[in-house]
Amino acid sequence: MKRLVLGLFGILLYAKQPQLAVQGDTIWMAYGEGNKIFVKSSTHGAARWSKPVELGEHPKLMLGMRRGPRIAVSGDSVVVSAIANGELLAWRNGVGPVKVNDVPTSAREGLHAMAAGGGKIYITWLDLREKGMHLYGSVSSDGGLTWGKNELLYEGEICECCHPSVIVDEAGKATVMFRNHVGVYRDMYMAPWGGKAVKLGKGSWELNACPMDGGDFVWEAPGKLLTSWRRDKQVFLARPGEAETLLGTGRQPVLVRGGWAAWTEGKMLWLKQPDGSVRKISEMASFVSAVERPGGGILLAWDGATEIETYDVVPPMALPKAPSRSEILKTLEREMYGKAPEKPAKQGFELREKSEDALGGTAVRKQVSIWYEGPTGKRGTMELLMYLPKTSAKVPVFLGMSFAGNSCVNADPAIFETAKRGSCASRFEAEYVVSRGYGTAVVFYGDLDPDFDDGYENGVHALYGKPKADEWGSIAAWAWGMSRAMDYLEQDPQVDSKHVALHGHSRIGKAALWAGAVDERFAMVISNDSGEGGAAVSRRKSGERTADLNKNFPHWFDGNFKKYSGKEETLPFDSHWVIQAVAPRLMYTTSASEDLWADPEGEFGGMVAAGMKPREMLKPGERYFDGRMAYHLRLGKHDITKWDWEGFMDFADQHHWRP
Ligand code: GCU
């Protein structure tokens, strides 16, 4: 059950009031839902979160208007606090709660803040134990297990319904910020914990009501705080003792180190970036929380129209400069994909079937067995399926690999294999490709190497013996198979082998990138949603991580790649290297707007780092062709669709691939 709260503007909101905290590589989020409190975490930016853990259920849990749980991380303690029934409660690592306020129901206004630093956790709240509204606080020195005596943090009465803030430095010294109520004025004040409060900014706000908000602050440098808060309809930045500067119109600002600020104006969420530019992030946002994400940048979370929404901005980062193509290939071969064998000395092709009357009479179909023999004398075979437009000219061809066998590529009953007939037709669009004057050729990745951790006992690895730490994993094996398919295409008289585009989706996109980097016979490489281990910049640590690849798919990359799990910053390369190795040939990378696991901005960033002319990130549905490089962002999920194919063939047309 979600709680409905009547917002300030009279709009009904589903209040969950997410709050974020970061420790090391992990981002934590606490939020409320109905009468329950939840916590979840992510090591993938905003792309994937752990299953939420329910901390407790409390009648009259305070939510809405910046009430709601808070979260702080100190050492190995993750502490979540919340106010229910007027009591301030804290859970440590899911255990609890313990009560923080020592006068019953004195926290009933429901507004509080918590922060950790230097081994201590500080909590401050609006307290009603005396006449009028006062700011109280308590400290925990044992990771939130127990809380110290309640302390009055400011002598005077303060604004009765604005949220307070607390920040702690590395030495464990805390500073609070709150909206004061002095005579007719409601200005923001800041005070060292239990120390003298000073007013922030030079101006004053004369107001005979509570504006129902507060401010935020951040360490700009050790000992240097920057604050942000609202006065009237405007949001300001101010350093203690200095005049305020205008940030924008709106309210509820949040700050993150390095020059980030976000605030809302009505339901619009604005983000000011370190370069000074301001961009609109959402049109349906309230009560924003922000943290500095692991590795820099900002992660925002807020109450959206019906759900918590997030936005993850990874700032541009320095990437290792790519050396010459041969050096790139040497390093990637050793540290990531593993060395694959040369073209086999014994190899052959057998045309099993040919029809001039395929796809409703529009195409020529060929089914070819490609065999190869390894030094052990064992033979492997893969089956190639091809549809070519009916013409006497040589045709440019899109070569790809299927996940489910050749029969998935089309419902065509003449395809020898029978499993999952037509089930991946929408990913290959054979009729459409042929109608535009291109051929399509497909092999099945399972013919080369089965996609599970079999100790390399099956597939092509078995023909060559168990790979060493710097020898081929499955991605390199699939890539090797793409080159064997090219061996066939090169000698098919109906194929224009100078115009073969190699395409692959997802894990096969990773393989296509590597095959295209290594094998210069491919005139175009298409990496579709290839993500981590493909086109996406690893150092962004957004979406899938090296540790996920190595843990979930240990057979994909070589033994040496395992040492980079969770240590993306130590990679001697990044994704732009493999992309750059495709140059000067054509390179097309795609992303899908909802495919955060593959990190669209990271895939785009990989292309830019590899030489594509920089521009702002594309909007869903946009394509960008820059000379020999192309990128597009499809609206939707992880997939290949006709819209993707339109882009690929438009790009090939632009480069005069059709006679
Ligand atoms: C998983 C994996 C990705 C991969 C994808 C796919 O999601 O984590 O790395 O690209 O599968 O191949 O569809």
XYZ file of C-alpha atoms and ligand atoms in Angstrom:
672
model
C 0.000 0.000 0.000
C 1.376 3.365 -0.945
C 0.596 6.386 1.132
C -1.256 9.222 -0.485
C -0.118 12.614 0.629
C -1.597 15.920 -0.377
C 1.358 17.884 -1.745
C 1.903 21.591 -1.271
C 0.353 22.262 -4.657
C -2.705 20.222 -3.840
C -1.597 17.311 -6.054
C -1.924 13.805 -4.677
C 1.462 12.180 -4.392
C 2.631 8.705 -3.632
C 5.205 9.560 -0.989
C 8.111 7.228 -0.498
C 10.655 9.896 0.294
C 13.797 8.092 -0.861
C 17.068 8.994 0.813
C 20.524 7.996 -0.388
C 23.877 7.255 1.195
C 27.136 5.973 -0.272
C 29.937 3.916 1.112
C 32.767 2.701 -1.085
C 31.230 1.240 -4.221
C 27.789 0.786 -2.717
C 24.843 3.148 -2.947
C 22.143 2.696 -0.308
C 18.560 3.841 -0.461
C 16.023 3.995 2.364
C 12.368 4.784 1.745
C 8.933 4.345 3.198
C 5.882 2.742 1.673
C 2.587 2.827 3.499
C 3.522 1.971 7.066
C 6.688 0.109 6.123
C 10.327 1.080 5.901
C 12.622 -0.425 3.298
C 16.297 -0.344 2.419
C 18.066 -1.492 -0.738
C 21.501 -1.096 -2.297
C 23.278 -1.001 -5.629
C 26.813 -1.332 -6.925
C 25.558 -0.563 -10.447
C 24.665 3.113 -10.237
C 20.931 3.468 -10.780
C 20.784 0.496 -13.167
C 20.003 -2.364 -10.802
C 19.133 -2.500 -7.096
C 19.114 -5.340 -4.610
C 15.789 -6.746 -3.466
C 14.441 -4.302 -0.857
C 14.699 -5.422 2.761
C 11.763 -4.523 4.986
C 12.989 -3.054 8.261
C 9.714 -2.773 10.030
C 6.104 -1.765 9.938
C 4.902 1.107 12.070
C 1.464 2.573 12.444
C 1.643 6.263 11.664
C 4.987 6.200 9.924
C 5.738 9.799 8.984
C 6.069 10.271 5.229
C 5.730 13.171 2.829
C 7.049 16.725 2.982
C 10.598 15.528 3.693
C 9.487 13.426 6.559
C 10.365 9.810 6.014
C 13.359 7.591 6.699
C 16.970 8.745 6.679
C 20.046 6.621 6.053
C 23.703 6.870 7.086
C 26.603 4.458 6.731
C 29.451 4.286 9.219
C 32.062 1.532 9.062
C 30.099 -1.677 8.717
C 26.891 -0.165 10.079
C 24.032 0.842 7.838
C 21.674 2.884 9.981
C 18.150 3.818 8.979
C 16.064 6.182 11.052
C 12.388 7.042 10.833
C 9.709 8.732 12.877
C 6.547 6.847 13.779
C 3.986 7.689 16.462
C 6.083 10.687 17.444
C 9.129 8.565 18.296
C 12.478 8.780 16.514
C 13.584 5.210 15.775
C 16.846 3.793 14.435
C 17.716 0.399 12.945
C 21.265 -0.851 12.607
C 21.952 -3.404 9.878
C 18.293 -4.315 9.827
C 18.091 -4.886 13.578
C 16.042 -2.687 15.869
C 14.602 -0.255 16.270
C 16.059 1.602 19.210
C 14.447 4.826 20.356
C 16.551 7.985 20.045
C 14.375 10.644 21.720
C 14.345 10.346 25.510
C 11.042 12.203 26.049
C 8.073 10.210 24.707
C 6.530 11.458 21.440
C 8.683 14.590 21.433
C 9.651 13.972 17.756
C 6.033 14.118 16.597
C 6.613 16.891 14.081
C 8.291 14.120 12.032
C 11.260 16.028 10.638
C 14.803 14.858 11.164
C 18.223 14.385 9.580
C 21.094 11.958 10.071
C 24.724 11.846 8.923
C 27.871 9.852 9.673
C 31.575 10.661 9.744
C 34.715 9.935 11.765
C 33.125 6.851 13.305
C 30.151 8.769 14.708
C 26.545 9.110 13.645
C 24.631 12.287 14.372
C 20.887 12.712 14.319
C 18.961 15.951 14.715
C 15.221 16.557 14.830
C 12.477 19.057 15.480
C 11.416 18.483 19.082
C 8.279 19.435 20.963
C 9.187 18.490 24.561
C 9.179 22.146 25.626
C 6.886 24.964 24.644
C 7.583 25.879 21.022
C 9.702 24.102 18.442
C 13.326 23.305 19.290
C 16.229 21.612 17.589
C 17.524 18.562 19.426
C 20.253 16.074 18.639
C 21.833 12.813 19.686
C 25.097 11.056 18.815
C 25.937 7.388 18.440
C 29.543 6.269 18.777
C 28.845 2.569 18.303
C 27.451 2.516 14.781
C 23.847 3.231 15.749
C 23.540 0.500 18.383
C 22.932 3.005 21.166
C 22.304 6.744 21.165
C 23.569 9.402 23.578
C 21.645 11.797 25.760
C 19.420 14.219 23.862
C 20.999 17.664 23.504
C 19.332 20.986 22.860
C 21.259 22.299 19.844
C 19.874 25.837 19.707
C 18.437 27.913 22.513
C 15.714 29.721 20.619
C 12.550 28.533 18.954
C 12.883 27.641 15.301
C 10.622 27.384 12.272
C 8.000 24.829 13.214
C 7.885 22.635 10.122
C 11.079 22.969 8.071
C 13.445 20.050 7.833
C 16.824 20.370 9.518
C 20.127 19.153 8.058
C 23.308 17.738 9.532
C 26.723 17.129 7.998
C 29.786 15.487 9.572
C 33.455 15.859 8.638
C 36.043 13.099 8.561
C 37.177 13.936 12.083
C 33.642 13.325 13.317
C 32.654 16.983 13.881
C 29.065 17.818 12.996
C 27.378 20.982 11.763
C 23.621 21.560 11.660
C 21.484 23.819 9.514
C 17.903 24.818 10.192
C 15.348 27.493 9.423
C 15.126 29.911 12.296
C 12.134 31.889 13.489
C 13.295 35.236 14.832
C 10.548 37.834 15.117
C 9.007 38.143 11.659
C 11.938 36.454 9.870
C 12.450 32.866 8.734
C 16.082 32.650 7.673
C 18.507 29.744 7.456
C 21.098 29.312 10.201
C 24.050 27.065 10.631
C 25.797 25.954 13.833
C 28.576 23.637 14.893
C 27.014 20.809 16.960
C 25.964 22.454 20.236
C 27.780 25.682 19.208
C 26.782 29.206 18.284
C 24.447 29.565 15.321
C 25.056 32.110 12.555
C 22.659 33.340 9.907
C 23.366 32.366 6.306
C 23.220 34.943 3.509
C 22.747 38.704 3.755
C 19.085 38.993 2.854
C 16.103 38.127 5.069
C 12.723 36.546 4.484
C 9.834 38.177 6.242
C 7.173 35.526 6.407
C 4.267 34.900 8.697
C 4.080 31.152 8.013
C 6.227 28.066 7.701
C 7.507 27.562 4.144
C 7.834 23.807 4.823
C 11.305 23.205 3.497
C 14.946 23.347 4.469
C 18.343 23.433 2.865
C 21.363 21.302 2.173
C 25.112 21.639 2.512
C 28.264 20.016 1.256
C 31.999 20.087 1.952
C 33.601 21.994 -0.909
C 37.035 21.337 0.627
C 38.087 20.304 4.135
C 36.623 22.877 6.537
C 34.755 24.705 3.759
C 31.011 24.345 3.618
C 28.724 25.459 0.832
C 25.042 25.792 1.707
C 21.922 26.032 -0.394
C 18.402 27.057 0.623
C 15.369 28.891 -0.517
C 14.163 32.385 0.161
C 10.768 33.287 -1.195
C 10.627 31.867 -4.724
C 14.359 31.597 -5.199
C 17.099 29.163 -4.334
C 20.501 30.477 -3.258
C 24.017 29.241 -2.695
C 25.916 30.681 0.267
C 29.182 30.137 2.060
C 29.036 30.952 5.773
C 29.722 34.639 6.361
C 29.430 35.523 2.675
C 26.649 36.986 0.545
C 24.348 34.498 -1.155
C 24.286 33.980 -4.931
C 21.214 33.017 -6.916
C 20.933 29.420 -8.098
C 17.472 29.516 -9.674
C 13.780 29.718 -8.967
C 12.224 26.947 -6.947
C 12.753 25.191 -3.641
C 14.175 22.132 -1.842
C 17.766 22.297 -3.103
C 20.280 19.478 -2.672
C 24.028 19.732 -3.205
C 26.758 17.301 -4.151
C 30.493 17.966 -4.044
C 32.161 19.085 -7.241
C 29.643 21.731 -8.319
C 26.365 19.814 -8.584
C 23.062 21.249 -7.356
C 19.487 20.094 -7.908
C 16.184 21.656 -6.921
C 12.536 21.601 -7.859
C 10.394 24.321 -9.348
C 6.810 23.184 -9.063
C 7.177 19.573 -10.170
C 10.132 20.319 -12.438
C 13.500 18.968 -11.352
C 16.521 21.032 -12.378
C 20.144 20.000 -12.240
C 23.054 22.406 -12.348
C 26.216 20.688 -13.534
C 29.820 21.507 -12.688
C 30.275 23.333 -16.020
C 27.495 25.731 -14.966
C 24.896 24.410 -17.404
C 21.407 23.688 -16.092
C 19.245 20.860 -17.415
C 15.741 19.668 -16.744
C 15.722 16.119 -15.409
C 12.042 15.479 -14.752
C 8.641 17.119 -14.951
C 7.140 15.062 -12.146
C 9.509 15.205 -9.219
C 9.268 16.036 -5.563
C 11.559 15.701 -2.554
C 14.885 14.983 -4.133
C 17.785 13.243 -2.456
C 21.299 13.314 -3.915
C 24.665 11.702 -3.270
C 28.085 11.776 -4.827
C 28.119 8.476 -6.696
C 31.101 6.124 -6.362
C 33.732 7.388 -8.769
C 32.321 10.946 -8.842
C 29.217 12.509 -10.324
C 25.742 12.643 -8.840
C 22.944 10.180 -8.244
C 19.496 11.649 -7.642
C 16.396 9.915 -6.290
C 12.951 11.431 -5.861
C 9.269 10.760 -5.543
C 8.021 10.526 -9.119
C 4.395 10.406 -10.209
C 3.843 6.894 -8.864
C 7.260 5.447 -8.070
C 10.713 6.400 -6.910
C 12.731 7.649 -9.843
C 16.476 8.029 -10.147
C 18.973 9.782 -12.348
C 22.606 8.895 -12.502
C 25.165 11.286 -13.941
C 28.693 10.043 -14.375
C 30.987 12.938 -15.237
C 33.371 12.625 -18.161
C 36.471 10.826 -16.986
C 40.050 10.477 -18.071
C 40.524 7.257 -20.030
C 43.810 5.568 -20.943
C 44.989 6.839 -24.315
C 44.764 4.215 -27.035
C 48.073 3.185 -28.613
C 48.487 1.880 -32.180
C 46.028 -0.717 -33.456
C 48.548 -3.530 -33.104
C 49.319 -2.546 -29.501
C 45.587 -2.315 -28.733
C 45.030 -5.803 -30.069
C 48.014 -7.222 -28.199
C 46.868 -5.823 -24.845
C 43.207 -6.729 -25.286
C 44.100 -10.206 -26.434
C 46.215 -10.828 -23.360
C 44.164 -9.042 -20.683
C 40.594 -9.605 -21.807
C 39.539 -11.883 -24.664
C 42.421 -14.359 -24.787
C 44.407 -15.430 -27.811
C 42.476 -17.430 -30.403
C 44.082 -19.865 -32.855
C 44.998 -18.840 -36.392
C 42.783 -19.737 -39.307
C 42.714 -23.560 -39.323
C 44.900 -25.261 -41.895
C 42.143 -27.751 -42.562
C 38.805 -26.165 -43.317
C 36.053 -26.642 -45.854
C 32.569 -25.621 -46.978
C 29.728 -27.718 -48.220
C 26.658 -26.243 -49.865
C 23.839 -28.347 -48.440
C 20.914 -26.596 -50.022
C 20.108 -23.747 -52.364
C 16.800 -22.300 -53.517
C 16.035 -19.473 -55.942
C 12.567 -19.191 -54.513
C 12.890 -18.329 -50.857
C 11.048 -15.712 -48.758
C 8.003 -15.650 -50.995
C 10.069 -15.728 -54.160
C 12.082 -12.623 -53.298
C 15.334 -14.283 -52.245
C 17.952 -16.895 -52.853
C 18.482 -19.170 -49.856
C 21.679 -21.085 -49.176
C 22.478 -23.457 -46.358
C 26.161 -24.205 -45.988
C 28.174 -26.372 -43.591
C 31.470 -24.840 -42.552
C 33.898 -27.326 -40.997
C 37.307 -26.851 -39.418
C 39.829 -29.186 -37.869
C 42.060 -28.488 -34.851
C 45.527 -29.880 -34.056
C 43.932 -32.651 -32.018
C 42.426 -33.962 -35.269
C 38.895 -33.319 -34.024
C 36.486 -31.565 -36.351
C 33.874 -28.933 -35.627
C 31.060 -27.727 -37.865
C 28.825 -24.724 -37.967
C 25.836 -24.217 -40.187
C 25.378 -21.012 -42.130
C 22.027 -19.781 -43.406
C 21.911 -17.070 -46.018
C 19.237 -15.083 -47.861
C 20.348 -12.909 -50.755
C 18.271 -10.593 -52.925
C 17.764 -12.006 -56.405
C 20.252 -10.167 -58.583
C 23.150 -10.979 -60.845
C 25.329 -8.444 -58.990
C 27.388 -9.309 -55.932
C 25.485 -8.253 -52.815
C 26.669 -6.608 -49.609
C 25.875 -8.841 -46.641
C 25.042 -8.457 -42.945
C 26.602 -11.365 -41.069
C 25.348 -12.206 -37.592
C 25.021 -14.915 -35.005
C 21.842 -16.242 -33.461
C 21.262 -17.315 -29.878
C 18.835 -20.093 -30.754
C 19.902 -21.760 -34.001
C 19.315 -20.959 -37.676
C 15.662 -21.960 -37.530
C 14.900 -19.053 -35.199
C 15.879 -16.575 -37.927
C 12.800 -17.166 -40.067
C 9.642 -19.284 -40.097
C 10.848 -20.637 -43.479
C 10.091 -24.416 -43.269
C 13.052 -25.227 -45.527
C 15.586 -24.370 -42.842
C 17.147 -27.677 -41.767
C 17.156 -27.008 -38.052
C 13.761 -27.091 -36.425
C 14.096 -25.683 -32.904
C 12.303 -22.429 -32.047
C 11.279 -21.790 -35.636
C 10.974 -18.071 -36.381
C 11.453 -17.098 -32.740
C 14.235 -14.572 -33.418
C 12.918 -13.373 -36.800
C 12.358 -9.846 -35.485
C 16.029 -9.629 -34.584
C 17.183 -10.466 -38.099
C 14.436 -8.971 -40.272
C 15.506 -11.181 -43.189
C 12.684 -10.069 -45.531
C 13.279 -6.416 -44.787
C 17.056 -6.683 -45.219
C 16.596 -8.432 -48.567
C 13.970 -5.880 -49.651
C 16.546 -3.149 -49.181
C 19.049 -4.887 -51.411
C 21.231 -6.510 -48.769
C 21.921 -10.114 -47.965
C 21.710 -11.664 -44.532
C 23.922 -14.495 -43.308
C 23.584 -16.144 -39.924
C 25.427 -18.773 -37.910
C 24.480 -20.160 -34.494
C 26.757 -19.278 -31.591
C 26.143 -22.624 -29.893
C 27.731 -24.399 -32.892
C 31.000 -22.717 -31.920
C 30.924 -22.804 -28.169
C 28.129 -23.578 -25.728
C 27.301 -20.592 -23.542
C 27.969 -21.985 -20.087
C 30.978 -22.568 -17.884
C 31.928 -26.061 -19.064
C 35.637 -25.803 -18.261
C 36.094 -25.333 -22.035
C 35.476 -29.004 -22.612
C 33.010 -28.554 -25.464
C 32.762 -26.532 -28.650
C 35.837 -25.331 -30.538
C 37.936 -25.259 -27.371
C 37.842 -29.055 -27.417
C 39.558 -29.057 -30.835
C 42.507 -27.105 -29.471
C 42.907 -28.157 -25.834
C 42.214 -26.322 -22.594
C 43.024 -22.596 -22.847
C 45.655 -20.969 -20.618
C 45.012 -17.717 -18.688
C 45.768 -15.615 -21.774
C 43.941 -17.822 -24.252
C 40.468 -17.619 -25.728
C 37.293 -17.589 -23.705
C 33.853 -17.997 -25.287
C 33.604 -14.420 -26.592
C 36.869 -14.908 -28.497
C 35.619 -18.314 -29.687
C 32.438 -16.786 -31.104
C 34.555 -14.037 -32.672
C 36.793 -16.696 -34.224
C 33.669 -18.354 -35.644
C 32.599 -15.065 -37.240
C 35.915 -15.022 -39.079
C 35.367 -18.617 -40.226
C 31.983 -17.569 -41.603
C 33.792 -14.741 -43.394
C 36.194 -17.310 -44.878
C 33.158 -18.791 -46.578
C 31.600 -15.480 -47.651
C 34.884 -14.425 -49.250
C 34.678 -17.226 -51.763
C 30.923 -17.135 -52.444
C 30.641 -15.564 -55.936
C 27.271 -13.976 -55.105
C 28.633 -12.082 -52.098
C 30.339 -8.695 -52.263
C 32.910 -9.643 -49.624
C 34.373 -6.134 -49.567
C 31.070 -5.055 -48.022
C 30.330 -7.441 -45.205
C 28.925 -5.893 -42.021
C 29.340 -7.925 -38.856
C 26.542 -7.406 -36.354
C 25.823 -8.753 -32.908
C 23.424 -8.151 -30.083
C 24.447 -8.012 -26.440
C 26.990 -10.787 -25.628
C 27.252 -11.460 -29.348
C 27.730 -7.710 -29.781
C 30.760 -8.020 -27.496
C 32.037 -10.841 -29.741
C 31.281 -8.889 -32.943
C 33.290 -5.928 -31.649
C 36.295 -8.109 -30.942
C 35.999 -10.018 -34.225
C 35.665 -6.736 -36.096
C 38.674 -5.261 -34.305
C 40.853 -8.267 -35.154
C 39.627 -9.194 -38.637
C 39.995 -6.366 -41.139
C 37.906 -8.155 -43.733
C 34.766 -6.854 -41.972
C 34.023 -3.494 -43.562
C 31.478 -2.523 -40.901
C 31.002 -3.565 -37.281
C 27.695 -3.215 -35.447
C 27.645 -3.508 -31.695
C 24.027 -3.615 -30.581
C 23.448 -3.079 -26.837
C 26.813 -4.732 -26.125
C 27.236 -3.013 -22.744
C 29.943 -3.968 -20.277
C 32.712 -5.940 -21.950
C 31.471 -4.353 -25.201
C 31.138 -0.691 -26.143
C 30.359 0.683 -22.648
C 33.089 2.509 -20.744
C 33.917 0.283 -17.755
C 35.314 3.053 -15.594
C 31.863 4.636 -15.308
C 30.833 1.770 -13.032
C 27.265 2.232 -14.195
C 25.109 -0.763 -15.063
C 26.912 -4.105 -15.335
C 30.400 -4.270 -13.828
C 33.505 -6.342 -14.555
C 32.770 -8.352 -11.400
C 29.336 -9.313 -12.764
C 30.855 -10.556 -16.010
C 33.521 -12.587 -14.250
C 31.126 -14.017 -11.690
C 28.095 -14.779 -13.835
C 29.873 -15.633 -17.084
C 33.390 -16.771 -16.095
C 33.784 -18.505 -19.472
C 33.355 -15.340 -21.568
C 36.709 -13.629 -21.063
C 40.144 -15.038 -20.392
C 41.774 -15.882 -17.058
C 43.717 -12.608 -16.931
C 40.510 -10.573 -17.053
C 39.445 -11.921 -13.674
C 41.839 -9.622 -11.840
C 39.821 -6.586 -12.918
C 36.685 -7.594 -10.999
C 35.538 -4.493 -9.132
C 38.743 -2.703 -10.198
C 37.751 -1.018 -13.407
C 40.104 1.876 -12.735
C 43.080 -0.505 -13.022
C 42.211 -1.681 -16.557
C 45.094 -0.631 -18.831
C 42.437 0.097 -21.475
C 38.764 0.919 -21.700
C 36.024 0.183 -24.206
C 37.188 2.873 -26.647
C 40.261 0.766 -27.453
C 38.372 -2.069 -29.106
C 36.124 0.437 -30.923
C 39.157 2.353 -32.130
C 40.770 -0.834 -33.456
C 37.917 -1.038 -35.995
C 39.099 2.217 -37.608
C 39.251 3.231 -40.389
C 36.333 0.919 -41.157
C 32.688 1.712 -40.391
C 31.558 1.402 -36.770
C 27.947 1.506 -35.552
C 27.016 1.282 -31.871
C 23.480 1.227 -30.534
C 21.809 1.512 -27.155
C 18.235 1.221 -25.925
C 16.825 3.861 -23.599
C 15.573 1.364 -20.986
C 18.642 -0.845 -21.157
C 20.433 0.692 -18.184
C 22.249 -2.601 -17.521
C 24.196 -1.967 -20.757
C 24.737 1.717 -19.765
C 23.655 3.694 -22.867
C 25.678 6.774 -21.879
C 28.697 4.520 -21.427
C 28.240 3.012 -24.901
C 27.901 6.500 -26.353
C 30.937 7.607 -24.310
C 32.995 4.710 -25.680
C 32.254 5.878 -29.214
C 33.148 9.488 -28.419
C 36.390 8.428 -26.734
C 37.166 6.409 -29.872
C 36.830 9.441 -32.114
C 33.139 10.107 -32.790
C 32.510 13.838 -32.741
C 31.251 14.784 -29.244
C 27.710 16.052 -28.822
C 25.158 15.925 -26.034
C 23.656 12.516 -25.289
C 20.964 11.555 -27.790
C 17.316 11.473 -26.882
C 15.475 8.168 -27.312
C 14.628 7.763 -30.999
C 17.583 9.789 -32.286
C 20.328 8.626 -34.628
C 23.708 10.225 -35.099
C 25.925 9.568 -38.118
C 29.367 11.155 -37.953
C 31.420 10.089 -40.958
C 32.517 6.498 -40.436
C 30.981 6.327 -36.974
C 27.307 5.992 -36.081
C 25.391 5.755 -32.842
C 21.713 5.533 -32.075
C 19.506 5.360 -29.003
C 16.377 3.319 -29.588
C 13.359 3.896 -27.384
C 12.710 0.745 -25.392
C 14.312 -2.344 -23.981
C 17.377 -4.536 -24.576
C 16.712 -5.975 -28.066
C 17.273 -5.589 -31.814
C 14.296 -4.332 -33.761
C 13.362 -3.132 -37.212
C 14.139 0.409 -36.121
C 17.719 -0.676 -35.439
C 17.896 -2.314 -38.873
C 16.665 0.854 -40.553
C 19.642 2.661 -39.023
C 22.161 0.001 -40.067
C 21.016 -0.017 -43.663
C 20.628 3.770 -43.892
C 24.228 4.007 -42.728
C 25.403 1.423 -45.276
C 23.412 3.236 -47.999
C 25.060 6.498 -47.006
C 28.414 4.819 -47.573
C 27.282 3.590 -51.009
C 27.240 -0.077 -50.152
C 24.620 -0.857 -52.731
C 25.668 -0.872 -56.371
C 23.292 -10.435 -19.525
C 24.720 -10.000 -19.350
C 25.148 -9.005 -20.416
C 24.818 -9.530 -21.785
C 23.371 -9.943 -21.841
C 22.962 -10.606 -23.170
O 22.440 -9.378 -19.246
O 24.859 -9.470 -18.072
O 26.529 -8.747 -20.337
O 25.136 -8.580 -22.760
O 23.103 -10.876 -20.836
O 23.782 -11.211 -23.832
O 21.774 -10.504 -23.491
